[in-house]
mmCIF file of C-alpha atoms in Angstrom:
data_model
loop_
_atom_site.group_PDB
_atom_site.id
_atom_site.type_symbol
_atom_site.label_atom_id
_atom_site.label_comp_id
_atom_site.label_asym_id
_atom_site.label_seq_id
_atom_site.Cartn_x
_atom_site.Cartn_y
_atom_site.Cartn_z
ATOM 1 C CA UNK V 561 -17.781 -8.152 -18.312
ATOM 2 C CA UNK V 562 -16.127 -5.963 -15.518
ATOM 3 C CA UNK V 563 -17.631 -7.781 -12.953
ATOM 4 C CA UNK V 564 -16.593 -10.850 -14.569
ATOM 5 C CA UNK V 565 -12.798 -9.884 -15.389
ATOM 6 C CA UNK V 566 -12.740 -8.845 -11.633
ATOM 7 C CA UNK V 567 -14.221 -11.799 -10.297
ATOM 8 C CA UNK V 568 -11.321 -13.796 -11.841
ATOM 9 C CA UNK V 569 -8.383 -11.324 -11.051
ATOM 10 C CA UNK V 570 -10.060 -11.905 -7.280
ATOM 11 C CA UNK V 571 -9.724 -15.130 -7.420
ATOM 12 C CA UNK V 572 -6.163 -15.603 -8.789
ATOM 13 C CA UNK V 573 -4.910 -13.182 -6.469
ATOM 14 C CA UNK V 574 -6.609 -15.714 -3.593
ATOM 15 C CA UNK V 575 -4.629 -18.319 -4.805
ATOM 16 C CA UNK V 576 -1.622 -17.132 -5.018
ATOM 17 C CA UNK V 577 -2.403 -15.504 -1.132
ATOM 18 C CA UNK V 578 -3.373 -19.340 -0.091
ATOM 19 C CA UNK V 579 -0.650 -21.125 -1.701
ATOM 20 C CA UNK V 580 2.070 -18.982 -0.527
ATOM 21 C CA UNK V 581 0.147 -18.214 2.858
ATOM 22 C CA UNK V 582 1.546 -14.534 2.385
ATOM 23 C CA UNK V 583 -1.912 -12.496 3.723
ATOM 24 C CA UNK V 584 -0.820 -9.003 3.727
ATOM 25 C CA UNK V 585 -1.211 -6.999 0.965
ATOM 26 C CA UNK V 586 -4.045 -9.453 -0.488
ATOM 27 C CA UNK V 587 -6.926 -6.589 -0.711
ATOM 28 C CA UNK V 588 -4.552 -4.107 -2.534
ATOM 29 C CA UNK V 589 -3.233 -6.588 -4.739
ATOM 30 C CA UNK V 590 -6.577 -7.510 -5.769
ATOM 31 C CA UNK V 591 -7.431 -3.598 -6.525
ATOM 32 C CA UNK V 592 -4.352 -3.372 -8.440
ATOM 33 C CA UNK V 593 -4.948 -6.062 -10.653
ATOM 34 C CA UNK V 594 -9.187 -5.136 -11.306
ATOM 35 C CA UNK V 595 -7.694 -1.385 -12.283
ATOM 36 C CA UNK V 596 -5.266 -2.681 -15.046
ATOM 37 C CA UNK V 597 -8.311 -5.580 -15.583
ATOM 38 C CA UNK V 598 -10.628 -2.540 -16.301
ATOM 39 C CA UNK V 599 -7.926 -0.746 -18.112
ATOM 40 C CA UNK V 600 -8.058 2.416 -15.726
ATOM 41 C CA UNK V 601 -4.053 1.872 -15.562
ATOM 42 C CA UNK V 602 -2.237 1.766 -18.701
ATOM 43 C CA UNK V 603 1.261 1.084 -19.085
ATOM 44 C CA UNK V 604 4.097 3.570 -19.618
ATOM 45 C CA UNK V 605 4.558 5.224 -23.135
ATOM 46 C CA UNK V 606 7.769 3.432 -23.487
ATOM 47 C CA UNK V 607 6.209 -0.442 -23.112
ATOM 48 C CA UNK V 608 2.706 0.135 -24.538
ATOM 49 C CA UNK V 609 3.951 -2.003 -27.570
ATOM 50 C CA UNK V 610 5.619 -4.664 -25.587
ATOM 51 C CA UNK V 611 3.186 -4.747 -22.836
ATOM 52 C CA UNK V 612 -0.471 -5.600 -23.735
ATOM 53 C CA UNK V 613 -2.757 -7.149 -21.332
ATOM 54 C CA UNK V 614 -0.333 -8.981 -18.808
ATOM 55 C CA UNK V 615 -2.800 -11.540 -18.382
ATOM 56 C CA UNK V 616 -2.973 -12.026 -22.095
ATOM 57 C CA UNK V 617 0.689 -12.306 -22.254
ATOM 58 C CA UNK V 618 1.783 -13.775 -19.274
ATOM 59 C CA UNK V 619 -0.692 -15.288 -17.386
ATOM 60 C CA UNK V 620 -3.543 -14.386 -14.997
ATOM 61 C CA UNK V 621 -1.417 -16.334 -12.051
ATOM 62 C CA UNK V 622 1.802 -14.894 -12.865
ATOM 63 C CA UNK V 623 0.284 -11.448 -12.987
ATOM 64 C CA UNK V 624 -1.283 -12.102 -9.405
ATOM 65 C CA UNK V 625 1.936 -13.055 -7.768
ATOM 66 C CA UNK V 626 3.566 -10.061 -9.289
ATOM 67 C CA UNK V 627 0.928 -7.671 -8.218
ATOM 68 C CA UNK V 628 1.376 -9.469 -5.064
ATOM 69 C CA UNK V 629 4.832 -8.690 -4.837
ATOM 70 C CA UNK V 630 4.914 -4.963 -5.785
ATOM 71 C CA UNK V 631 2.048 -3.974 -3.192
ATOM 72 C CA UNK V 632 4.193 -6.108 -0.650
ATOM 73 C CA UNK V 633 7.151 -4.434 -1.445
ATOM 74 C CA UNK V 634 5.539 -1.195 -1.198
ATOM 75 C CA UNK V 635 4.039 -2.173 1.913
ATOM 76 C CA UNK V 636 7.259 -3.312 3.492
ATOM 77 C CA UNK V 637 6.499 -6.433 3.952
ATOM 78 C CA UNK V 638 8.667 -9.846 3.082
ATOM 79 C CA UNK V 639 8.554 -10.443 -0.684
ATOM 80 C CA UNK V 640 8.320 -14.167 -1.672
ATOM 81 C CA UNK V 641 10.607 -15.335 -4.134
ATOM 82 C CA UNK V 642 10.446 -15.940 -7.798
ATOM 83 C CA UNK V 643 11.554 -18.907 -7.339
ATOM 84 C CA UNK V 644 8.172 -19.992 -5.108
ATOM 85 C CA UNK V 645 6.155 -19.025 -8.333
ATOM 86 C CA UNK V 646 7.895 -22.333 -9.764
ATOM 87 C CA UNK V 647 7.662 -24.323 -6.732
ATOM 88 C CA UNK V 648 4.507 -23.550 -5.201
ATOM 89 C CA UNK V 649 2.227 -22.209 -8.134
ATOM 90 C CA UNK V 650 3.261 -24.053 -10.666
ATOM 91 C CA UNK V 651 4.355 -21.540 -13.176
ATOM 92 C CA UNK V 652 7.145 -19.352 -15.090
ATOM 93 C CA UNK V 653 8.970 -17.302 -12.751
ATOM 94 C CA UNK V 654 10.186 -15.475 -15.953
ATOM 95 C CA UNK V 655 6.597 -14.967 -17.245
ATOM 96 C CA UNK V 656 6.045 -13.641 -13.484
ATOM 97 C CA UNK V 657 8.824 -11.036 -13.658
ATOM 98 C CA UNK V 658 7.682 -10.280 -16.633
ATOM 99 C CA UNK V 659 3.952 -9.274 -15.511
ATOM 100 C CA UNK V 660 5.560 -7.482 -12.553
ATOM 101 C CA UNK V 661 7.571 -5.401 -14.950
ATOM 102 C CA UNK V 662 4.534 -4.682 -16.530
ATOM 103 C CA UNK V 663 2.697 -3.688 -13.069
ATOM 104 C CA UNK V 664 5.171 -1.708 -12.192
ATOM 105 C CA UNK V 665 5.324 0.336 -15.472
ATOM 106 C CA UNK V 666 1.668 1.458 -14.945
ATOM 107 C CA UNK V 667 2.285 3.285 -11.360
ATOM 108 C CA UNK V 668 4.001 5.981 -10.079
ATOM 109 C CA UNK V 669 7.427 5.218 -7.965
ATOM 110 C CA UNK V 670 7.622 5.318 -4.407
ATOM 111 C CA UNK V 671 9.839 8.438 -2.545
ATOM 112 C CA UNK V 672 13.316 7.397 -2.365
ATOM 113 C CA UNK V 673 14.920 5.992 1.088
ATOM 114 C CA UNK V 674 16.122 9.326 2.075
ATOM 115 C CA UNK V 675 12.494 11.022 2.096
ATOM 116 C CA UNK V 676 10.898 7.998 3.995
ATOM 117 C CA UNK V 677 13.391 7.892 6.716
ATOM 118 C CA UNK V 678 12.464 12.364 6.930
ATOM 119 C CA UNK V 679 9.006 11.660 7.189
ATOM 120 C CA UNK V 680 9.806 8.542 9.439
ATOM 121 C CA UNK V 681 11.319 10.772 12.254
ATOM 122 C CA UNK V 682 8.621 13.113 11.738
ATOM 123 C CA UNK V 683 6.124 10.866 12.575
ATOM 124 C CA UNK V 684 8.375 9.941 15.326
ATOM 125 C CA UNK V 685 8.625 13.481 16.647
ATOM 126 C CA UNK V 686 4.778 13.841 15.786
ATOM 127 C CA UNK V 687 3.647 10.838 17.846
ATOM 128 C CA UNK V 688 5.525 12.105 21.123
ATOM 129 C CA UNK V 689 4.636 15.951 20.709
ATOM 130 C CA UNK V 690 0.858 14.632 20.482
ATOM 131 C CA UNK V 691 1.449 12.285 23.631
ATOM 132 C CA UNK V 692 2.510 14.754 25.669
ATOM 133 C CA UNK V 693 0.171 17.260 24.718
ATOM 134 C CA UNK V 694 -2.924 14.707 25.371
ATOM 135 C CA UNK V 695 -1.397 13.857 28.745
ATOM 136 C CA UNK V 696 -1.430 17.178 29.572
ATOM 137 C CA UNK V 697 -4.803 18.019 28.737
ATOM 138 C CA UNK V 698 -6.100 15.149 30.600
ATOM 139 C CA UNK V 699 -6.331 16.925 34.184
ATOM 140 C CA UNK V 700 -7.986 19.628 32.842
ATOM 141 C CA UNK V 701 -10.267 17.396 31.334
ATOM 142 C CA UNK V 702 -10.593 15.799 34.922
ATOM 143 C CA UNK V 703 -11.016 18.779 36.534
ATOM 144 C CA UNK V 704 -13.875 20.422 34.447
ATOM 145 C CA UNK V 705 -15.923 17.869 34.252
ATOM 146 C CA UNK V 706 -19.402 18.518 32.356
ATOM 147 C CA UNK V 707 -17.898 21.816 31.185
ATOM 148 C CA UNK V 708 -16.668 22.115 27.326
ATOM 149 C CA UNK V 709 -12.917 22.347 27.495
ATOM 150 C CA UNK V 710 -12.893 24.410 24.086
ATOM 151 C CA UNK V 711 -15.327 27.475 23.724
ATOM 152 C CA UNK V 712 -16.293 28.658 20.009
ATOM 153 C CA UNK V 713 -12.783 30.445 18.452
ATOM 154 C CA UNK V 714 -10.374 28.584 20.360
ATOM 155 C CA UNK V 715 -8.149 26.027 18.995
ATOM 156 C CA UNK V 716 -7.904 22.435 20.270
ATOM 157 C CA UNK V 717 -4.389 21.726 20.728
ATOM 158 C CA UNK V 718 -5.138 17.502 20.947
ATOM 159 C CA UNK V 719 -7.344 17.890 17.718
ATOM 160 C CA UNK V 720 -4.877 19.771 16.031
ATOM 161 C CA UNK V 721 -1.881 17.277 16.484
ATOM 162 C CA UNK V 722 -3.661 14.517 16.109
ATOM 163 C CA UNK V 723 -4.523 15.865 12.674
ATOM 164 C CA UNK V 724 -0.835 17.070 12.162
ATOM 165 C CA UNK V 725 -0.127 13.164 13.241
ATOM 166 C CA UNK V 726 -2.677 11.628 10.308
ATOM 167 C CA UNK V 727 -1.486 13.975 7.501
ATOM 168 C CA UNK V 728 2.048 13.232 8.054
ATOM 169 C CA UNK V 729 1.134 8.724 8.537
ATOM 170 C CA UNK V 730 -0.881 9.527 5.026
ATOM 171 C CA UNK V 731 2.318 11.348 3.712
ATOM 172 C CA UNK V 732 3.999 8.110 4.705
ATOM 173 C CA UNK V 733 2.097 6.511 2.858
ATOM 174 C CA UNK V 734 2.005 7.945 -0.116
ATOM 175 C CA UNK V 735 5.732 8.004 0.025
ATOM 176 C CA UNK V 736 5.372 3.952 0.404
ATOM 177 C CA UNK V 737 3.304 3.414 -2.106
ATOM 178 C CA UNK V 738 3.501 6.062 -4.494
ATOM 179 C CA UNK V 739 0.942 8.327 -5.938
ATOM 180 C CA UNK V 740 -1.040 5.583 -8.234
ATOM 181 C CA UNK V 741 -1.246 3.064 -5.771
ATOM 182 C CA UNK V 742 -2.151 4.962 -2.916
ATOM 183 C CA UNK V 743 -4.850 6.323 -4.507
ATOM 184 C CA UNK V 744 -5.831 2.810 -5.040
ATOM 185 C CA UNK V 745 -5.454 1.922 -1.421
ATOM 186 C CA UNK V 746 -7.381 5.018 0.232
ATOM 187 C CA UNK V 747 -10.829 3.614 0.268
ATOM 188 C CA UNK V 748 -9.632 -0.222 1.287
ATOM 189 C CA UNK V 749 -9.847 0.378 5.306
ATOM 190 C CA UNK V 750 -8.776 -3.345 5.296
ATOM 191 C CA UNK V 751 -5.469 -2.932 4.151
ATOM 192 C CA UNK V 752 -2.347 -2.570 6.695
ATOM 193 C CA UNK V 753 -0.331 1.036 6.645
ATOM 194 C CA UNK V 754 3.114 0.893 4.930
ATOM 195 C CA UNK V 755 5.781 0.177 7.631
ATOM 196 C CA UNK V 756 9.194 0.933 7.416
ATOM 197 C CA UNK V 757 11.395 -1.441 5.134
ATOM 198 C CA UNK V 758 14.481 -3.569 6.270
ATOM 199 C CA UNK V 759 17.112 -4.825 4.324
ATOM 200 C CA UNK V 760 15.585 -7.972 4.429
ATOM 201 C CA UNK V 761 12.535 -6.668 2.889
ATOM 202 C CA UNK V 762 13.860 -6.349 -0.445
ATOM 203 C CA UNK V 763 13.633 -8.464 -3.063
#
């Protein structure tokens, strides 16, 4: 039955991604959708009444395109319309607003603007300390040759900002996302990072 309920959530979630030729943010959206499908995310307190299954109550396609346009959102990527539900897919933008309120009520909210943009000059600051810390090790990589650079009990300083450099990209991330659905997207290697948003972004 899983397999089954996934298998269709899949699908509509292809649709919507080939109809709207909007690719990014397919693979999450599809995770997103086989989690509520499998009932691992249930809705807020405050709309379990109202809610149900949004594919019950409004639709399996209208509850793709809205899981398609939270992850996208999240993501920071261009958000298509609710008025393309009508024109391209053929269904209620209403009853897809609806189903994205409904999403949305079963994850955690991303950081606010203010945190993102901290953690966006950190990673700024991050990426150059590690760039000119792995250009400087790079001669004395050239000139020993054959010999390990780092004995046993000494510290790595490339390793260690490059690790600096992934925890703060997955902080990022988090902070994109939020906690429920980046704890979705850690194991899906095929899904893009979470860039910064624009003001055209929103939606």
């Amino acid at each position: 039955m899983a397999q089954y309920a996934t298998a269709r959530t899949d699908a509509a979630v292809s649709t919507v991604v080939r109809r709207l030729r909007c690719p990014e943010g397919e693979s999450l959206a599809r995770r997103l959708l086989a989690a509520v499908a499998a009932d691992e995310l249930p809705p807020a307190a405050e709309r379990r009444s109202a809610d149900g299954d949004p594919f019950d109550r409004y639709g399996l396609l209208p509850a793709a395109f809205g899981a398609l346009r939270v992850v996208r959102r999240r993501l920071g990527f261009d958000v298509p319309s609710l008025s393309a539900a009508a024109e391209t897919l053929a269904v209620d933008p209403n009853a897809a607003a609806a189903a994205e309120r409904s999403l949305v009520s079963r994850l955690s909210p991303p950081a606010d603007e203010d945190e993102r943009a901290r953690l966006d000059r950190e990673i700024r600051a991050a990426r150059e300390a590690f760039d000119a810390v792995e250009f400087a090790a790079e001669p004395a990589a050239d000139s020993h040759a054959g010999v390990g650079r780092h004995s046993a009990g000494t510290s790595d300083p490339v390793a260690e900002r490059r690790a600096h450099l992934r925890r703060l990209e997955a902080d990022r991330s988090m902070a994109s996302l939020g906690f429920v659905l980046y704890e979705l997207a850690r194991d899906d290697a095929s899904e893009p990072a979470a860039r910064p948003r624009s003001d055209a972004d929103r939606a």
